[in-house]
Tab-separated table of C-alpha atoms in Angstrom:
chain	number	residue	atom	x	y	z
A	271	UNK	CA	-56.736	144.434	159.916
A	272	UNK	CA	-58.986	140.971	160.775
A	273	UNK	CA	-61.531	143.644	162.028
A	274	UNK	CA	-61.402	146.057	159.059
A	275	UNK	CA	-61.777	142.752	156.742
A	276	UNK	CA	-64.722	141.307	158.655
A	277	UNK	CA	-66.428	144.841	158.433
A	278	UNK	CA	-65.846	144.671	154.378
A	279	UNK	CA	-66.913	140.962	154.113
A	280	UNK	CA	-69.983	141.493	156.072
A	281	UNK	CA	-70.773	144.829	154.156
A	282	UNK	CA	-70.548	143.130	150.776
A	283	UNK	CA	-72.762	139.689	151.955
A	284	UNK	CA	-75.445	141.769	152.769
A	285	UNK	CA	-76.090	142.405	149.108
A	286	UNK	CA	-76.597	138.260	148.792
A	287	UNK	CA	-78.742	137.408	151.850
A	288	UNK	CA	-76.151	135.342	153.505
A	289	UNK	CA	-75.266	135.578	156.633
A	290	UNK	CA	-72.468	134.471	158.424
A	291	UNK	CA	-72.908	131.383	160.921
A	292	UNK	CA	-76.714	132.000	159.989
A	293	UNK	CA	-79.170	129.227	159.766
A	294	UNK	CA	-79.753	128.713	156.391
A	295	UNK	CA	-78.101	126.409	154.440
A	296	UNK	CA	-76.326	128.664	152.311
A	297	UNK	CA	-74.874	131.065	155.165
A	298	UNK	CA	-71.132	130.049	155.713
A	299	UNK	CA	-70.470	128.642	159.632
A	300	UNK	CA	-66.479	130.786	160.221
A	301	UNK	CA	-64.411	128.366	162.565
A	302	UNK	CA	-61.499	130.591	161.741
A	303	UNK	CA	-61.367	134.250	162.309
A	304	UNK	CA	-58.594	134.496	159.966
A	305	UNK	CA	-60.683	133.834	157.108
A	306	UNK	CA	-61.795	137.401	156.329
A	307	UNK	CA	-58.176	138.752	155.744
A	308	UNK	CA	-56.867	135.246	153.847
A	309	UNK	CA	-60.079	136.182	151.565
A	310	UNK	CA	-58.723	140.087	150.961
A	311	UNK	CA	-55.317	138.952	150.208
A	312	UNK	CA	-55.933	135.586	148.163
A	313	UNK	CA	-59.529	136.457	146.688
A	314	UNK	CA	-60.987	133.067	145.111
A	315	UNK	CA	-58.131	131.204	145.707
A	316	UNK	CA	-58.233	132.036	149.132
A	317	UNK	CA	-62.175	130.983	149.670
A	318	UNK	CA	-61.382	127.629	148.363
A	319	UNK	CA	-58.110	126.706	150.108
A	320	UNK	CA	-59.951	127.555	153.614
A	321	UNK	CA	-62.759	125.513	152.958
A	322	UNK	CA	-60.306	122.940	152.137
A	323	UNK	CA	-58.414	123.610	155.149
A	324	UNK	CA	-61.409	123.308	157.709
A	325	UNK	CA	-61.890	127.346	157.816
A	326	UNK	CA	-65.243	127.171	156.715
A	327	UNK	CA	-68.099	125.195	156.283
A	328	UNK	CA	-72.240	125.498	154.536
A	329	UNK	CA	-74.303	122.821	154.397
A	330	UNK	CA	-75.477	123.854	150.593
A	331	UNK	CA	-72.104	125.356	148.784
A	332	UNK	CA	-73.602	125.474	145.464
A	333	UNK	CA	-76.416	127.873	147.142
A	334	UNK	CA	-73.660	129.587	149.181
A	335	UNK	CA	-71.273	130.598	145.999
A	336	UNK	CA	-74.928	131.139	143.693
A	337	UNK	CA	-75.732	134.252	145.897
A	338	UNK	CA	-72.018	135.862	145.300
A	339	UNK	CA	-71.975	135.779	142.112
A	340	UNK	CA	-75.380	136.652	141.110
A	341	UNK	CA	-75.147	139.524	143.124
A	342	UNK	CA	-70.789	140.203	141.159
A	343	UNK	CA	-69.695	141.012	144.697
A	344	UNK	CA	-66.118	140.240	143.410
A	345	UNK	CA	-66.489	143.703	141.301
A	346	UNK	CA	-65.945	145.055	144.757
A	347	UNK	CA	-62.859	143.750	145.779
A	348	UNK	CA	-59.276	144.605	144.679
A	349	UNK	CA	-57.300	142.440	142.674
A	350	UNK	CA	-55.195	139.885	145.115
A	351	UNK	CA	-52.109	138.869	144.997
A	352	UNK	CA	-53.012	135.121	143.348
A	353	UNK	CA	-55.343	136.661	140.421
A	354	UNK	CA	-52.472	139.337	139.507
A	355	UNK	CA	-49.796	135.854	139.306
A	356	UNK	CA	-52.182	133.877	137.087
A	357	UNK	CA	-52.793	137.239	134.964
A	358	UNK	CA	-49.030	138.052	134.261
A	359	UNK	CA	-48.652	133.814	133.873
A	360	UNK	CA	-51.247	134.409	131.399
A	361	UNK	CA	-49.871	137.051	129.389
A	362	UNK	CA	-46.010	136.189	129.169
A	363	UNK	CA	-46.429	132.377	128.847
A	364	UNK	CA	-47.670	129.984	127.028
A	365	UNK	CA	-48.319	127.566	129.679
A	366	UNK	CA	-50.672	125.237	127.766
A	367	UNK	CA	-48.205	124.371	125.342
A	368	UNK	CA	-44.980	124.472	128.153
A	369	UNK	CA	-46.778	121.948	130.262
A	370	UNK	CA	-49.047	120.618	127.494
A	371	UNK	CA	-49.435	116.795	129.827
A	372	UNK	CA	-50.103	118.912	133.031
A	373	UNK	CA	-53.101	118.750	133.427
A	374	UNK	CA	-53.483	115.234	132.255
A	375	UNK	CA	-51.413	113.908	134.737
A	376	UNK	CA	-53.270	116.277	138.051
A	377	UNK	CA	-56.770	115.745	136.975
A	378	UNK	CA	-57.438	112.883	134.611
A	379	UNK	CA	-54.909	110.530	136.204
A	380	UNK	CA	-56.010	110.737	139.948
A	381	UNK	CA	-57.879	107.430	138.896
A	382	UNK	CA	-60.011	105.276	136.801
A	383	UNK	CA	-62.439	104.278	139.921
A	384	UNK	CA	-63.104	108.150	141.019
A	385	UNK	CA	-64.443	108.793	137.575
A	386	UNK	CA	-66.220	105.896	137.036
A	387	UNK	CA	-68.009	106.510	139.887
A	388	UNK	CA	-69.059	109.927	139.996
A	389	UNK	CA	-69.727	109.885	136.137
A	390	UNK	CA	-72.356	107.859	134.155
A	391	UNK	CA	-72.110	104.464	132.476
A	392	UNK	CA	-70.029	105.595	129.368
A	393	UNK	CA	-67.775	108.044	131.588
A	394	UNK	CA	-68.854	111.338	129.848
A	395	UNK	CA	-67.165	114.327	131.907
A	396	UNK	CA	-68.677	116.809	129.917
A	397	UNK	CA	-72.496	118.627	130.176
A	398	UNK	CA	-75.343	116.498	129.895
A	399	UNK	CA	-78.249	117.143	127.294
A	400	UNK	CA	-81.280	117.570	130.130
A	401	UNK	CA	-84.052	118.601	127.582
A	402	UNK	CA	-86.021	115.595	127.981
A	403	UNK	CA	-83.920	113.625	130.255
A	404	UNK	CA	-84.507	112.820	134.488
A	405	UNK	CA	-80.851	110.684	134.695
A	406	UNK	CA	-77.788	111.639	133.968
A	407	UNK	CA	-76.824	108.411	131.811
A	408	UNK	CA	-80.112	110.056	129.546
A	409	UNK	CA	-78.807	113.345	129.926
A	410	UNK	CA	-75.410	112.203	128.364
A	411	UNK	CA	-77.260	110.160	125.958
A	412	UNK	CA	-78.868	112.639	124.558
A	413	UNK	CA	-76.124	114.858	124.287
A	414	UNK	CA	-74.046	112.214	122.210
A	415	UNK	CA	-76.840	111.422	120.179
A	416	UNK	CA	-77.868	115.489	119.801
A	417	UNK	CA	-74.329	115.681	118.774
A	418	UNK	CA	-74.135	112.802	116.332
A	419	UNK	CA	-77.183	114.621	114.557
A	420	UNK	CA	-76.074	117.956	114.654
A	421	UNK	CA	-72.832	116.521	112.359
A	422	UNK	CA	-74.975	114.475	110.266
A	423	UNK	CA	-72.962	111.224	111.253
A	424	UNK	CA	-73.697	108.438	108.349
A	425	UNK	CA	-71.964	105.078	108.182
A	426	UNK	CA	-68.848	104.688	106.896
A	427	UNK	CA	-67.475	107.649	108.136
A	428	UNK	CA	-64.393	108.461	109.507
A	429	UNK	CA	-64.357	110.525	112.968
A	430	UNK	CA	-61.334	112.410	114.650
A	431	UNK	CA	-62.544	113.397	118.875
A	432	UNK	CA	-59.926	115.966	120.104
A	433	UNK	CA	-59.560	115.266	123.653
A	434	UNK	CA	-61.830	112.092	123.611
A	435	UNK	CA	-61.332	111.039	127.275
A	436	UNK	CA	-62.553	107.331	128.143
A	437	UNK	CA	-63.942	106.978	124.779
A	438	UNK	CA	-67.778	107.265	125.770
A	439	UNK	CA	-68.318	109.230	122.432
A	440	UNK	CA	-66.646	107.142	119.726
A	441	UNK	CA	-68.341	104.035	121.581
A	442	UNK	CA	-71.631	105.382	121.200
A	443	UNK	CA	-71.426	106.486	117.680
A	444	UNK	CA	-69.683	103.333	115.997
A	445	UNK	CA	-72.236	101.307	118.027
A	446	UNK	CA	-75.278	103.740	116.994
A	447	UNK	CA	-74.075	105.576	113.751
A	448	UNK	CA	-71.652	102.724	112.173
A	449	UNK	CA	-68.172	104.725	111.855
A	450	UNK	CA	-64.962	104.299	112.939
A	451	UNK	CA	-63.030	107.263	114.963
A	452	UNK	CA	-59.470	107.966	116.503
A	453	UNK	CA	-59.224	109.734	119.614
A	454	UNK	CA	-56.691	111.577	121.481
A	455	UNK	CA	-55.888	112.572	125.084
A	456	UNK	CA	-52.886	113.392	126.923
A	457	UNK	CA	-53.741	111.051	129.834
A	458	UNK	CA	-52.631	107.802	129.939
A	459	UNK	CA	-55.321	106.570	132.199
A	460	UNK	CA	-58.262	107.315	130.142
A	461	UNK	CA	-56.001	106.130	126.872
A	462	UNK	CA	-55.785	102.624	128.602
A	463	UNK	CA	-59.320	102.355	129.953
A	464	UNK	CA	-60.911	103.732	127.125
A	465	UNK	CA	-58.790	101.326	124.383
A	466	UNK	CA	-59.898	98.400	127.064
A	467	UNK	CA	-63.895	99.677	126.853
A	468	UNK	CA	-64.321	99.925	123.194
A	469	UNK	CA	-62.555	96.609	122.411
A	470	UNK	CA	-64.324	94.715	119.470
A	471	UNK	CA	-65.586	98.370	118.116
A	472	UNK	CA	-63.355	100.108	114.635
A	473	UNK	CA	-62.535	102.874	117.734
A	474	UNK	CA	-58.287	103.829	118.617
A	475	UNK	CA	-57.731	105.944	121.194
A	476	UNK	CA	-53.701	107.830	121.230
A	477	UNK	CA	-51.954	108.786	123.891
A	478	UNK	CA	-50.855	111.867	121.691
A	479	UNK	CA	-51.191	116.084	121.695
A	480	UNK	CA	-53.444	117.074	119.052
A	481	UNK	CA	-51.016	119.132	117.217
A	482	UNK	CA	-48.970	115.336	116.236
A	483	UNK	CA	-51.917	113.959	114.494
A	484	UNK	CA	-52.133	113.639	110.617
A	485	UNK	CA	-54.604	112.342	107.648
A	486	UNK	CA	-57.982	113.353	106.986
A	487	UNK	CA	-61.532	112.927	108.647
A	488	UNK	CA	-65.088	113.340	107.698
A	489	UNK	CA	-66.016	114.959	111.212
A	490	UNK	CA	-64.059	116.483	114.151
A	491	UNK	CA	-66.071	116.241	117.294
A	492	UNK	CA	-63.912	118.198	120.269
A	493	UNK	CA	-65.965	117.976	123.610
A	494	UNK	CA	-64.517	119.349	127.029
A	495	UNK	CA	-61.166	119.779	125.210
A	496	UNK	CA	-60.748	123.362	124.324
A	497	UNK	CA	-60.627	124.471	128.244
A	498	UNK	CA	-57.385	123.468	128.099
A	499	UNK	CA	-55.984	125.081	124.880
A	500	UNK	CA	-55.216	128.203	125.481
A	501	UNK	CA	-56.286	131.953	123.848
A	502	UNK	CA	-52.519	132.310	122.568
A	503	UNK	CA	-52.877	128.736	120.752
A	504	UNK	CA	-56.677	129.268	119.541
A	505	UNK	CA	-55.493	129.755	115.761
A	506	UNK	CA	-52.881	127.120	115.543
A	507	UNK	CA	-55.976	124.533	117.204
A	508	UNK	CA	-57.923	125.389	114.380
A	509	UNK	CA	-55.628	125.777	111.746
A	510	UNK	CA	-54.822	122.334	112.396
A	511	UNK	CA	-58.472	121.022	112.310
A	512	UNK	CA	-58.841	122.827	109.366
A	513	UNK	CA	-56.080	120.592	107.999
A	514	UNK	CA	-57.545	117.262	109.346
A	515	UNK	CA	-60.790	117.957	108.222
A	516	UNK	CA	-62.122	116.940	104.381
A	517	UNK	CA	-63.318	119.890	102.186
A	518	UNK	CA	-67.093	118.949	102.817
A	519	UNK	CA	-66.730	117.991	106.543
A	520	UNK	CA	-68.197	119.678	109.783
A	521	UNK	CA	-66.865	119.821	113.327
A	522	UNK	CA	-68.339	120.191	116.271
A	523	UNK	CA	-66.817	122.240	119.048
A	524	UNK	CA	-67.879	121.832	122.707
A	525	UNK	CA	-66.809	123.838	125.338
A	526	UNK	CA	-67.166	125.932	128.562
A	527	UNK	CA	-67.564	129.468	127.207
A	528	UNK	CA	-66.888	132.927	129.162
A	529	UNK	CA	-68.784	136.286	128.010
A	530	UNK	CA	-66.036	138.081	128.313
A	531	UNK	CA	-62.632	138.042	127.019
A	532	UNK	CA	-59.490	137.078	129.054
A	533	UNK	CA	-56.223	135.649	129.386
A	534	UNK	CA	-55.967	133.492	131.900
A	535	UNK	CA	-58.117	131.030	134.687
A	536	UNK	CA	-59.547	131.434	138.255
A	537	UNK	CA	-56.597	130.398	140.835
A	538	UNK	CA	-57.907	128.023	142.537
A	539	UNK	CA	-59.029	125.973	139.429
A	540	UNK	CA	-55.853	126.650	138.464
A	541	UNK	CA	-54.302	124.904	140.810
A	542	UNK	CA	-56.307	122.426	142.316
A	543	UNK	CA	-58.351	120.946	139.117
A	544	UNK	CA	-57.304	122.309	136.223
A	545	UNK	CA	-54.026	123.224	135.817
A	546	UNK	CA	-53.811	125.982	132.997
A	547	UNK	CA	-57.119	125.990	131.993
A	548	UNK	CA	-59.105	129.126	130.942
A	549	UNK	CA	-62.080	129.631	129.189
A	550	UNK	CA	-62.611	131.028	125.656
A	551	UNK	CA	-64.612	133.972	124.404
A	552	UNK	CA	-67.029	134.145	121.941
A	553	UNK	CA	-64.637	137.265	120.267
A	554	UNK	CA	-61.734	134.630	120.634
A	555	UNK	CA	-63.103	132.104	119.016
A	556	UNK	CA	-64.244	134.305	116.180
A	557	UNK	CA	-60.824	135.445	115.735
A	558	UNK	CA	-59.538	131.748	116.057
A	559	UNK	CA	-62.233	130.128	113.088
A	560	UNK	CA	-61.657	133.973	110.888
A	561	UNK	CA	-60.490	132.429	106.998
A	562	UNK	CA	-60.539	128.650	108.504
A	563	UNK	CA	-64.279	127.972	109.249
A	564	UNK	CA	-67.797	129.035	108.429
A	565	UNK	CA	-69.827	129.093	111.925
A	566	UNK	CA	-72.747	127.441	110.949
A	567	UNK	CA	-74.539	126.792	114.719
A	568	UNK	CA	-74.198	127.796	117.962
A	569	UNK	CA	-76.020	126.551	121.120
A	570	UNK	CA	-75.837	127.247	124.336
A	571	UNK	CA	-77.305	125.080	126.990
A	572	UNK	CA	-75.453	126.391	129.545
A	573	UNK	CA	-77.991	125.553	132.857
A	574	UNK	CA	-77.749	122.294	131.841
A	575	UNK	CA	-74.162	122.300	133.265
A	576	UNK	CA	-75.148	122.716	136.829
A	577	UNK	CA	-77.876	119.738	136.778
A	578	UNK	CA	-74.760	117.520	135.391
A	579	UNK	CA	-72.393	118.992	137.946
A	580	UNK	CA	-74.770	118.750	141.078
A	581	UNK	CA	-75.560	114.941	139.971
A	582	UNK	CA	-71.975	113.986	139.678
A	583	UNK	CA	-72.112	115.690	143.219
A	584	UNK	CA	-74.445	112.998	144.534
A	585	UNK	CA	-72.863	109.638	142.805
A	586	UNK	CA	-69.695	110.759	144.167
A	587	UNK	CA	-70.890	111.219	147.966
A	588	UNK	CA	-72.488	108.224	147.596
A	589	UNK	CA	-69.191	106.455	146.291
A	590	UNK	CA	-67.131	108.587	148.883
A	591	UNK	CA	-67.029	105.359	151.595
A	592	UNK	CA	-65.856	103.518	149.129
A	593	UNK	CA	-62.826	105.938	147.703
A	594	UNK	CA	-62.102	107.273	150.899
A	595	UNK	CA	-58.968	104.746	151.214
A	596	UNK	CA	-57.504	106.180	148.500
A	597	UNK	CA	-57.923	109.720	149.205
A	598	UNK	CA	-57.848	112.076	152.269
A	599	UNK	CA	-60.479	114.315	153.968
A	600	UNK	CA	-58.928	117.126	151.914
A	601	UNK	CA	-59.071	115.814	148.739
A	602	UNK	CA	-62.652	115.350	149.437
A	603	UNK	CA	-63.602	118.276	150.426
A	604	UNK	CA	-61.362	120.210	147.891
A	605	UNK	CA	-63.501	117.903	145.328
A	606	UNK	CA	-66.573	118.674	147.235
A	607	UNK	CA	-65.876	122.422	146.420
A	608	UNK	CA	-65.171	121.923	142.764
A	609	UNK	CA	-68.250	120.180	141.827
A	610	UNK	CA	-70.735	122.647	144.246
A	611	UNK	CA	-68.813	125.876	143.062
A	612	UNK	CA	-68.910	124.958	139.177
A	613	UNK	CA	-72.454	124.297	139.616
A	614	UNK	CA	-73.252	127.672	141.218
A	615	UNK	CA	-71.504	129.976	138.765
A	616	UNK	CA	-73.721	127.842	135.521
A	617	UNK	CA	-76.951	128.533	137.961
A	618	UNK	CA	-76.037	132.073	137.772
A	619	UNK	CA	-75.623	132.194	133.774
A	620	UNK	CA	-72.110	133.169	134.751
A	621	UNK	CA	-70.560	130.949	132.099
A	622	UNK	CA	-71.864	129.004	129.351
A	623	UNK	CA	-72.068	125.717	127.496
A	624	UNK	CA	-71.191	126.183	123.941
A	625	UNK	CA	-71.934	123.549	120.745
A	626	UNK	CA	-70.811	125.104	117.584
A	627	UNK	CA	-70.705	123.584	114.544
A	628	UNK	CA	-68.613	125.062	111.787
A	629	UNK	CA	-67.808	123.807	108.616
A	630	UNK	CA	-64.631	125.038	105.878
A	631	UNK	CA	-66.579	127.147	103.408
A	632	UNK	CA	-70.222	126.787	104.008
A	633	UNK	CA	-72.602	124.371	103.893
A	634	UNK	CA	-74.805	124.502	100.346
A	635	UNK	CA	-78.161	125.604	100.657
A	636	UNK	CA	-77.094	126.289	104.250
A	637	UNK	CA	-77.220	123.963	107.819
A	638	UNK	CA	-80.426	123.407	109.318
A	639	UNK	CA	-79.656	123.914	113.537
A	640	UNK	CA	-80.570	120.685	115.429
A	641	UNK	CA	-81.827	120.894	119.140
C-alpha cells in the first residue's frame, strides 16, 4: 500500500514541477514515509494534519500548495473518508445555526494579542484594498474607505456591520464619515476589545447572533461574516437584512466567494480554523437576494487576498517570539499552514473576493460602481 501511494503521489506531482525532498523551495522535504497513504485516505485534511504533526516540511508553502492547485491535481484523487463526513454533515445539518458561537469561541477567542499582532493597526481580518497601497494598514485603509464610498456613507447616518469583529470598520467611518453604527459578533473577545477601542466614538458593539437584532438602518455593511452562515440559512440572512434595512438603503456584502456551488467546507479548515465555515456561490447568493435585493455591484478583487494573507504571514513570524509562551510548536505551525495555504489557493484564482452592493428595489437612475 505505502508503495502503491508513493507511486500515485509522485505520478500526480509531476504535473506541478515539485519534487519531493527537491531543492527548491516549494518541493516538500517527507520525514515520514507514511505520509503518502495518510494523504489517500484523509485527502486535504490529511496534508495539513502531517505538516502539523512534523511529517512534512517546504521552506515556501504558499509556492508548494500554488502548484497543486493550479495544476486541480485533487480532480485525480478519490473522495476520502474526511471530505465524504463534512459532505453528509453538510447536507443533513444545519451546523451553522446548531453551533452558531462555534466558531467564535475556536478562532476569534484564541486571543486579543495574536490578532493584534499579525493584523494591522485597526485589526481588520478581512482582504486588504492593494490598488494603490505598499502596507497593509493602506491596504485596509483603502478598503474601508472604498467601502464607505461604494455605500455612499453621509453624516448622520445610521450603520448596522454584521459580524463587525474588533470594530476597525465602524471606527473608521464615524471618525471619517460622521455616523454612528452597531455591530455584532458572536465572540466575546473582539465584543470587549472592540467596545474598549472605539470608546468616545457614537459606535456599540453586541455580543449577539444576527438573527436577534431589530430596528432599522441606513446601511448594512457585512465584511468576512457570511463564511460562516451557511447555504441552508442564505435566505433567512437576507430576509432579515432586508428587514433591518430602510426602503432607500444599500448594503454591502463582503465575502470569500467559491465558483462553484457546494454544501459544505474543506476539512481541515473545518476543523482547525473555521469551524463550519463554507463558502458561497455566486448561484447561491442569487437565489438568497431573489425578491429581497436588487444587485447593483459586484467586485471581485480576489488576488488581493493573498498579498493580505502572505503579510499577516510576516507580522505574525515576526511576533511569533513573543506569542510563543502562549502557544505550542503546533499551533504555530498549524497557523503557519493556514495563512501560506489560503494565500496559495487566491494566487491560483481558486476562490474569490466578493463586494456586492445591493439595494431593496433599485437604485433611481441606477448606481454608479466605485473602484
Amino acid at each position: 500500500m505505502s508503495s502503491t501511494a508513493k507511486n500515485f503521489i509522485e505520478t500526480q506531482l509531476k504535473k506541478t514541477g515539485v519534487v519531493i525532498n527537491g531543492p527548491n523551495p516549494w518541493d516538500p522535504q517527507i520525514h515520514n514515509e507514511a505520509l503518502y497513504g495518510r494523504l489517500l485516505s484523509q485527502g486535504t485534511l490529511g496534508l495539513g494534519e502531517a505538516y502539523m504533526d512534523g511529517w512534512w516540511d517546504a521552506e515556501a508553502i504558499d509556492q508548494f500548495i500554488f502548484r497543486l492547485v493550479s495544476a486541480h491535481i485533487q480532480d485525480n484523487f478519490r473522495p476520502d473518508l474526511a471530505l465524504i463526513g463534512s459532505v453528509l454533515r453538510g447536507k443533513l445539518l444545519n451546523m451553522q445555526r446548531l453551533k452558531v458561537r462555534e466558531v467564535g469561541e475556536k478562532h476569534y477567542d484564541i486571543g486579543n494579542e495574536l490578532y493584534a499582532a499579525m493584523l494591522d493597526s485597526r485589526m481588520i481580518y478581512s482582504c486588504g484594498y492593494w490598488q494603490d497601497a505598499t502596507t497593509l494598514d493602506a491596504a485596509q485603509e483603502a478598503k474601508l474607505d472604498l467601502i464607505c464610498r461604494k455605500v455612499g456613507l453621509e453624516k448622520g447616518m445610521r450603520i448596522l456591520d454584521i459580524g463587525s469583529g474588533w470594530g476597525g470598520f465602524m471606527q473608521f467611518a464615524a471618525e471619517r464619515y460622521g455616523v454612528s453604527a452597531v455591530g455584532v459578533t458572536i465572540s466575546k473577545e473582539q465584543a470587549a476589545l472592540a467596545n474598549e477601542r472605539t470608546r468616545g466614538l457614537p459606535v456599540e458593539t453586541r455580543l449577539m447572533d444576527y438573527q436577534a437584532l431589530e430596528g432599522k438602518f441606513d446601511r448594512i455593511i457585512s465584511i468576512g461574516m457570511f463564511e460562516h452562515v451557511g447555504y441552508k440559512n442564505y435566505r433567512p440572512y437576507f430576509t432579515k437584512a432586508r428587514e433591518l434595512l430602510v426602503d432607500d438603503g444599500l448594503m454591502l456584502l463582503h465575502s470569500i466567494g467559491g465558483h462553484t456551488t457546494t454544501s459544505h467546507g474543506d476539512p481541515w479548515s473545518e476543523k482547525y480554523i473555521f469551524p463550519n465555515g463554507m463558502l458561497p456561490s455566486i448561484a447561491q447568493i442569487g437565489t438568497g437576494i431573489e425578491k429581497l435585493f436588487v444587485m447593483e455591484d459586484w467586485h471581485n478583487f480576489g488576488a488581493d487576498y493573498d498579498k493580505t494573507l502572505m503579510a499577516w504571514l510576516e507580522r505574525f513570524e515576526a511576533a511569533w517570539p513573543k506569542l510563543a509562551d502562549q502557544y505550542d510548536q503546533r499551533f504555530y505551525r498549524m497557523w503557519r499552514y493556514y495563512l501560506t495555504s489560503f494565500a496559495a489557493v487566491f494566487r491560483a484564482r481558486n476562490i474569490g473576493l466578493w463586494q456586492v452592493v445591493l439595494s431593496p428595489h433599485g437604485v433611481p437612475g441606477g448606481y454608479t460602481s466605485v473602484r
